[in-house]
Amino acid sequence: MTPKTSPETSPKTSGYALVTGASSGIGAAIAREYANRGVPLILTARRIERLESLAIELGTKVDVVVLAADLADPGAPAALHAEIVARGLHVAHLVNNAGYGVPGRYLSSDWRTHAEFLQVMVAAVCELTHRFLPAMEAAGHGRIVNVASLAGLVPASAGHTLYGAAKSFLIRFSESLALEVAERGVHVCALCPGFTYTEFHDVNGMRERVSKLPKLLWLDADQVARIGLDAVERGRTRCITGGANRFIAVLSKYLPDGLARALVASRSKEFRDAD
């Protein structure tokens, strides 16, 4: 989709928000929140039809560019960056949101499945950040939100073996990078949602199981988006959404390791499929 221009938001001069995995869930909610704040958008995901539908919805508020990309392809981050540069667009906000889970035991999936997961969840995040960060530093302003998870802050559970590990990496990566770039006007934040009402649990077959969890653990995607964007603007390097989730993170930090692991092991079947 060709971006709509206006005197207030020319794509040549305005900073865009690039949101990966923008076709649904938290990614779509973050795109809507940016549009509400008047920030023009570059939306990317695999499902072009959904992106175009979202672009029509948000195009009445801000300029919207849609670029289909499958970040499981190792060449996708470079191609995406090249296309954005070729269009003369400046990315001032990068939201690394694309992600999913691989259910079951580690050996229940072949290596290609795990390799593609790591490409999307870790390698693509690092490469996109590496490619777009220089222009942010040159402009003296930038925002990077890496959508991690409460799962990266609590003891690991059986099933979805690489998910918590990947999210933990994103948190540490964000914290380290934030220290490096703060003096250059760039804020980096690891957004750590807990259970969020999205399609995520439908896709991985866990909807019925996680729906039995207490409602106080849940937030909707719009709440997560608002909290996350406010946090990065305030310069916070880690943002856990929801009071219950913050309590869980603190509890897991101060409980003895053996006890924390035992508690997670006893309840893991409620939110992770290890079969």
CSV table of N, CA and C in Angstrom, one decimal, residues 141-236:
chain,number,residue,atom,x,y,z
A,141,HIS,N,17.3,10.5,18.3
A,141,HIS,CA,16.0,10.1,18.8
A,141,HIS,C,15.6,8.7,18.3
A,142,GLY,N,15.1,7.8,19.2
A,142,GLY,CA,14.6,6.5,18.7
A,142,GLY,C,14.0,5.8,19.8
A,143,ARG,N,13.1,4.9,19.5
A,143,ARG,CA,12.4,4.0,20.5
A,143,ARG,C,12.4,2.6,19.9
A,144,ILE,N,12.9,1.7,20.8
A,144,ILE,CA,12.9,0.2,20.4
A,144,ILE,C,12.1,-0.5,21.5
A,145,VAL,N,11.1,-1.2,21.1
A,145,VAL,CA,10.3,-2.1,22.0
A,145,VAL,C,10.5,-3.5,21.6
A,146,ASN,N,11.1,-4.3,22.5
A,146,ASN,CA,11.2,-5.8,22.2
A,146,ASN,C,10.1,-6.5,23.0
A,147,VAL,N,9.2,-7.1,22.4
A,147,VAL,CA,8.1,-7.8,23.1
A,147,VAL,C,8.6,-9.1,23.6
A,148,ALA,N,8.9,-9.1,24.9
A,148,ALA,CA,9.3,-10.3,25.5
A,148,ALA,C,8.1,-11.0,26.2
A,149,SER,N,8.3,-11.4,27.5
A,149,SER,CA,7.2,-12.1,28.2
A,149,SER,C,7.6,-12.3,29.6
A,150,LEU,N,6.6,-12.4,30.4
A,150,LEU,CA,6.8,-12.8,31.8
A,150,LEU,C,7.5,-14.2,31.9
A,151,ALA,N,7.3,-15.0,30.8
A,151,ALA,CA,7.9,-16.3,30.8
A,151,ALA,C,9.5,-16.2,30.8
A,152,GLY,N,10.0,-15.0,30.4
A,152,GLY,CA,11.4,-14.9,30.4
A,152,GLY,C,12.0,-14.5,31.8
A,153,LEU,N,11.1,-14.3,32.8
A,153,LEU,CA,11.5,-13.9,34.1
A,153,LEU,C,11.2,-14.9,35.2
A,154,VAL,N,10.5,-15.9,34.8
A,154,VAL,CA,10.2,-17.0,35.8
A,154,VAL,C,10.9,-18.3,35.5
A,155,PRO,N,11.0,-19.2,36.4
A,155,PRO,CA,11.6,-20.5,36.1
A,155,PRO,C,11.0,-21.2,34.9
A,156,ALA,N,11.8,-21.9,34.2
A,156,ALA,CA,11.3,-22.5,32.9
A,156,ALA,C,10.4,-23.7,33.3
A,157,SER,N,9.5,-24.0,32.4
A,157,SER,CA,8.6,-25.1,32.6
A,157,SER,C,8.8,-26.1,31.4
A,158,ALA,N,8.2,-27.3,31.6
A,158,ALA,CA,8.3,-28.3,30.5
A,158,ALA,C,7.4,-27.9,29.4
A,159,GLY,N,7.8,-28.2,28.2
A,159,GLY,CA,7.1,-27.8,27.0
A,159,GLY,C,7.4,-26.4,26.5
A,160,HIS,N,7.2,-26.2,25.2
A,160,HIS,CA,7.5,-24.9,24.6
A,160,HIS,C,9.0,-24.5,25.0
A,161,THR,N,9.9,-25.5,24.8
A,161,THR,CA,11.2,-25.5,25.5
A,161,THR,C,12.0,-24.2,25.2
A,162,LEU,N,11.9,-23.7,24.0
A,162,LEU,CA,12.7,-22.6,23.6
A,162,LEU,C,12.1,-21.2,23.9
A,163,TYR,N,10.8,-21.2,24.2
A,163,TYR,CA,10.0,-20.0,24.3
A,163,TYR,C,10.6,-19.1,25.5
A,164,GLY,N,10.6,-19.7,26.7
A,164,GLY,CA,11.1,-18.9,27.8
A,164,GLY,C,12.5,-18.4,27.6
A,165,ALA,N,13.3,-19.3,27.0
A,165,ALA,CA,14.8,-19.0,26.8
A,165,ALA,C,14.9,-17.8,25.8
A,166,ALA,N,14.1,-17.9,24.8
A,166,ALA,CA,14.2,-16.8,23.8
A,166,ALA,C,13.7,-15.4,24.4
A,167,LYS,N,12.7,-15.5,25.2
A,167,LYS,CA,12.2,-14.3,25.8
A,167,LYS,C,13.2,-13.7,26.9
A,168,SER,N,13.8,-14.6,27.6
A,168,SER,CA,14.8,-14.2,28.6
A,168,SER,C,16.0,-13.5,27.8
A,169,PHE,N,16.4,-14.0,26.7
A,169,PHE,CA,17.4,-13.4,25.9
A,169,PHE,C,17.0,-12.0,25.5
A,170,LEU,N,15.7,-11.8,25.0
A,170,LEU,CA,15.3,-10.5,24.6
A,170,LEU,C,15.4,-9.5,25.8
A,171,ILE,N,15.0,-9.9,27.0
A,171,ILE,CA,15.1,-9.0,28.1
A,171,ILE,C,16.5,-8.6,28.4
A,172,ARG,N,17.5,-9.5,28.4
A,172,ARG,CA,18.9,-9.2,28.7
A,172,ARG,C,19.4,-8.3,27.5
A,173,PHE,N,19.1,-8.7,26.3
A,173,PHE,CA,19.6,-7.9,25.1
A,173,PHE,C,19.1,-6.5,25.2
A,174,SER,N,17.8,-6.3,25.6
A,174,SER,CA,17.2,-5.0,25.7
A,174,SER,C,17.9,-4.2,26.8
A,175,GLU,N,18.1,-4.8,27.9
A,175,GLU,CA,18.7,-4.1,29.1
A,175,GLU,C,20.1,-3.6,28.7
A,176,SER,N,20.9,-4.5,28.1
A,176,SER,CA,22.3,-4.1,27.7
A,176,SER,C,22.3,-3.0,26.7
A,177,LEU,N,21.4,-3.2,25.7
A,177,LEU,CA,21.4,-2.2,24.6
A,177,LEU,C,20.9,-0.8,25.1
A,178,ALA,N,20.0,-0.8,26.0
A,178,ALA,CA,19.5,0.4,26.6
A,178,ALA,C,20.6,1.2,27.2
A,179,LEU,N,21.5,0.5,27.9
A,179,LEU,CA,22.7,1.2,28.5
A,179,LEU,C,23.6,1.8,27.5
A,180,GLU,N,23.7,1.2,26.4
A,180,GLU,CA,24.6,1.6,25.3
A,180,GLU,C,24.1,2.9,24.6
A,181,VAL,N,22.8,3.0,24.4
A,181,VAL,CA,22.3,4.0,23.5
A,181,VAL,C,21.5,5.1,24.2
A,182,ALA,N,21.4,5.1,25.5
A,182,ALA,CA,20.5,6.1,26.2
A,182,ALA,C,21.1,7.5,26.0
A,183,GLU,N,22.4,7.7,26.0
A,183,GLU,CA,23.0,9.0,25.8
A,183,GLU,C,22.8,9.5,24.4
A,184,ARG,N,22.4,8.6,23.5
A,184,ARG,CA,22.2,9.1,22.1
A,184,ARG,C,20.7,9.3,21.8
A,185,GLY,N,19.9,9.4,22.8
A,185,GLY,CA,18.5,9.7,22.6
A,185,GLY,C,17.6,8.6,22.2
A,186,VAL,N,18.1,7.4,22.4
A,186,VAL,CA,17.3,6.2,22.0
A,186,VAL,C,16.9,5.4,23.3
A,187,HIS,N,15.7,5.1,23.4
A,187,HIS,CA,15.2,4.4,24.6
A,187,HIS,C,14.9,2.9,24.1
A,188,VAL,N,15.3,2.0,24.9
A,188,VAL,CA,15.0,0.5,24.6
A,188,VAL,C,14.3,-0.1,25.8
A,189,CYS,N,13.2,-0.8,25.5
A,189,CYS,CA,12.4,-1.4,26.5
A,189,CYS,C,12.0,-2.8,26.2
A,190,ALA,N,12.2,-3.7,27.1
A,190,ALA,CA,11.6,-5.1,27.0
A,190,ALA,C,10.3,-5.1,27.6
A,191,LEU,N,9.2,-5.3,26.8
A,191,LEU,CA,7.9,-5.3,27.2
A,191,LEU,C,7.6,-6.8,27.6
A,192,CYS,N,7.1,-7.0,28.8
A,192,CYS,CA,7.0,-8.4,29.4
A,192,CYS,C,5.5,-8.6,29.8
A,193,PRO,N,4.6,-8.9,28.8
A,193,PRO,CA,3.3,-9.2,29.2
A,193,PRO,C,3.2,-10.6,29.8
A,194,GLY,N,2.1,-10.7,30.7
A,194,GLY,CA,1.8,-12.1,31.1
A,194,GLY,C,0.7,-12.6,30.2
A,195,PHE,N,-0.3,-13.3,30.7
A,195,PHE,CA,-1.3,-13.8,29.9
A,195,PHE,C,-2.2,-12.7,29.3
A,196,THR,N,-2.3,-12.7,28.0
A,196,THR,CA,-3.0,-11.6,27.2
A,196,THR,C,-4.0,-12.2,26.3
A,197,TYR,N,-5.2,-11.6,26.2
A,197,TYR,CA,-6.2,-12.1,25.4
A,197,TYR,C,-5.9,-11.8,23.9
A,198,THR,N,-5.3,-12.8,23.2
A,198,THR,CA,-5.0,-12.8,21.8
A,198,THR,C,-5.2,-14.1,21.2
A,199,GLU,N,-4.9,-14.3,19.9
A,199,GLU,CA,-5.0,-15.5,19.2
A,199,GLU,C,-3.8,-16.5,19.6
A,200,PHE,N,-2.9,-16.0,20.3
A,200,PHE,CA,-1.7,-16.8,20.6
A,200,PHE,C,-2.0,-18.2,21.1
A,201,HIS,N,-2.9,-18.3,22.1
A,201,HIS,CA,-3.2,-19.6,22.7
A,201,HIS,C,-4.1,-20.4,21.8
A,202,ASP,N,-4.9,-19.8,20.9
A,202,ASP,CA,-5.6,-20.6,19.9
A,202,ASP,C,-4.7,-21.3,19.0
A,203,VAL,N,-3.7,-20.5,18.5
A,203,VAL,CA,-2.8,-21.1,17.5
A,203,VAL,C,-2.0,-22.3,18.1
A,204,ASN,N,-1.6,-22.2,19.3
A,204,ASN,CA,-0.8,-23.3,19.9
A,204,ASN,C,-1.6,-24.3,20.6
A,205,GLY,N,-2.9,-24.2,20.5
A,205,GLY,CA,-3.8,-25.3,21.0
A,205,GLY,C,-4.0,-25.3,22.5
A,206,MET,N,-3.7,-24.1,23.2
A,206,MET,CA,-3.8,-24.1,24.6
A,206,MET,C,-5.0,-23.3,25.2
A,207,ARG,N,-5.9,-22.8,24.3
A,207,ARG,CA,-6.9,-21.9,24.7
A,207,ARG,C,-7.8,-22.5,25.9
A,208,GLU,N,-8.2,-23.7,25.7
A,208,GLU,CA,-9.1,-24.3,26.8
A,208,GLU,C,-8.4,-24.5,28.1
A,209,ARG,N,-7.1,-24.8,28.0
A,209,ARG,CA,-6.3,-25.0,29.3
A,209,ARG,C,-6.1,-23.7,30.0
A,210,VAL,N,-5.6,-22.7,29.3
A,210,VAL,CA,-5.2,-21.4,29.9
A,210,VAL,C,-6.4,-20.6,30.3
A,211,SER,N,-7.6,-20.9,29.7
A,211,SER,CA,-8.8,-20.2,30.1
A,211,SER,C,-9.2,-20.5,31.5
A,212,LYS,N,-8.7,-21.6,32.1
A,212,LYS,CA,-9.1,-22.0,33.4
A,212,LYS,C,-8.3,-21.2,34.5
A,213,LEU,N,-7.3,-20.4,34.0
A,213,LEU,CA,-6.4,-19.7,34.9
A,213,LEU,C,-7.2,-18.5,35.5
A,214,PRO,N,-6.9,-18.0,36.7
A,214,PRO,CA,-7.6,-16.8,37.3
A,214,PRO,C,-7.6,-15.6,36.4
A,215,LYS,N,-8.8,-14.9,36.3
A,215,LYS,CA,-8.9,-13.8,35.4
A,215,LYS,C,-8.0,-12.6,35.8
A,216,LEU,N,-7.6,-12.6,37.1
A,216,LEU,CA,-6.7,-11.5,37.5
A,216,LEU,C,-5.3,-11.5,36.8
A,217,LEU,N,-5.0,-12.7,36.2
A,217,LEU,CA,-3.7,-12.8,35.5
A,217,LEU,C,-3.8,-12.2,34.1
A,218,TRP,N,-5.0,-11.9,33.6
A,218,TRP,CA,-5.1,-11.6,32.2
A,218,TRP,C,-5.3,-10.1,32.0
A,219,LEU,N,-4.7,-9.6,30.9
A,219,LEU,CA,-5.0,-8.3,30.3
A,219,LEU,C,-5.4,-8.4,28.9
A,220,ASP,N,-6.0,-7.4,28.3
A,220,ASP,CA,-6.3,-7.4,26.9
A,220,ASP,C,-5.1,-6.7,26.2
A,221,ALA,N,-5.0,-7.0,24.9
A,221,ALA,CA,-3.9,-6.5,24.1
A,221,ALA,C,-3.8,-5.0,24.0
A,222,ASP,N,-4.9,-4.3,24.1
A,222,ASP,CA,-4.9,-2.8,24.0
A,222,ASP,C,-4.3,-2.3,25.3
A,223,GLN,N,-4.6,-2.9,26.5
A,223,GLN,CA,-3.9,-2.4,27.7
A,223,GLN,C,-2.4,-2.6,27.6
A,224,VAL,N,-2.0,-3.8,27.2
A,224,VAL,CA,-0.6,-4.1,27.0
A,224,VAL,C,0.1,-3.1,26.1
A,225,ALA,N,-0.5,-2.7,25.0
A,225,ALA,CA,0.0,-1.8,24.1
A,225,ALA,C,0.2,-0.4,24.7
A,226,ARG,N,-0.8,0.1,25.4
A,226,ARG,CA,-0.7,1.4,26.0
A,226,ARG,C,0.4,1.4,27.1
A,227,ILE,N,0.4,0.4,27.9
A,227,ILE,CA,1.4,0.3,29.0
A,227,ILE,C,2.8,0.3,28.4
A,228,GLY,N,3.0,-0.5,27.4
A,228,GLY,CA,4.3,-0.7,26.8
A,228,GLY,C,4.8,0.6,26.1
A,229,LEU,N,4.0,1.3,25.4
A,229,LEU,CA,4.5,2.5,24.7
A,229,LEU,C,4.7,3.6,25.7
A,230,ASP,N,3.9,3.7,26.8
A,230,ASP,CA,4.2,4.7,27.8
A,230,ASP,C,5.5,4.4,28.5
A,231,ALA,N,5.8,3.1,28.7
A,231,ALA,CA,7.0,2.7,29.4
A,231,ALA,C,8.3,3.1,28.6
A,232,VAL,N,8.3,2.8,27.3
A,232,VAL,CA,9.4,3.2,26.5
A,232,VAL,C,9.6,4.7,26.4
A,233,GLU,N,8.6,5.4,26.4
A,233,GLU,CA,8.7,6.9,26.4
A,233,GLU,C,9.3,7.4,27.7
A,234,ARG,N,9.0,6.7,28.8
A,234,ARG,CA,9.5,7.1,30.1
A,234,ARG,C,11.0,6.7,30.3
A,235,GLY,N,11.5,5.9,29.3
A,235,GLY,CA,12.8,5.4,29.5
A,235,GLY,C,13.0,4.2,30.3
A,236,ARG,N,11.9,3.5,30.5
A,236,ARG,CA,12.0,2.2,31.3
A,236,ARG,C,12.6,1.1,30.4
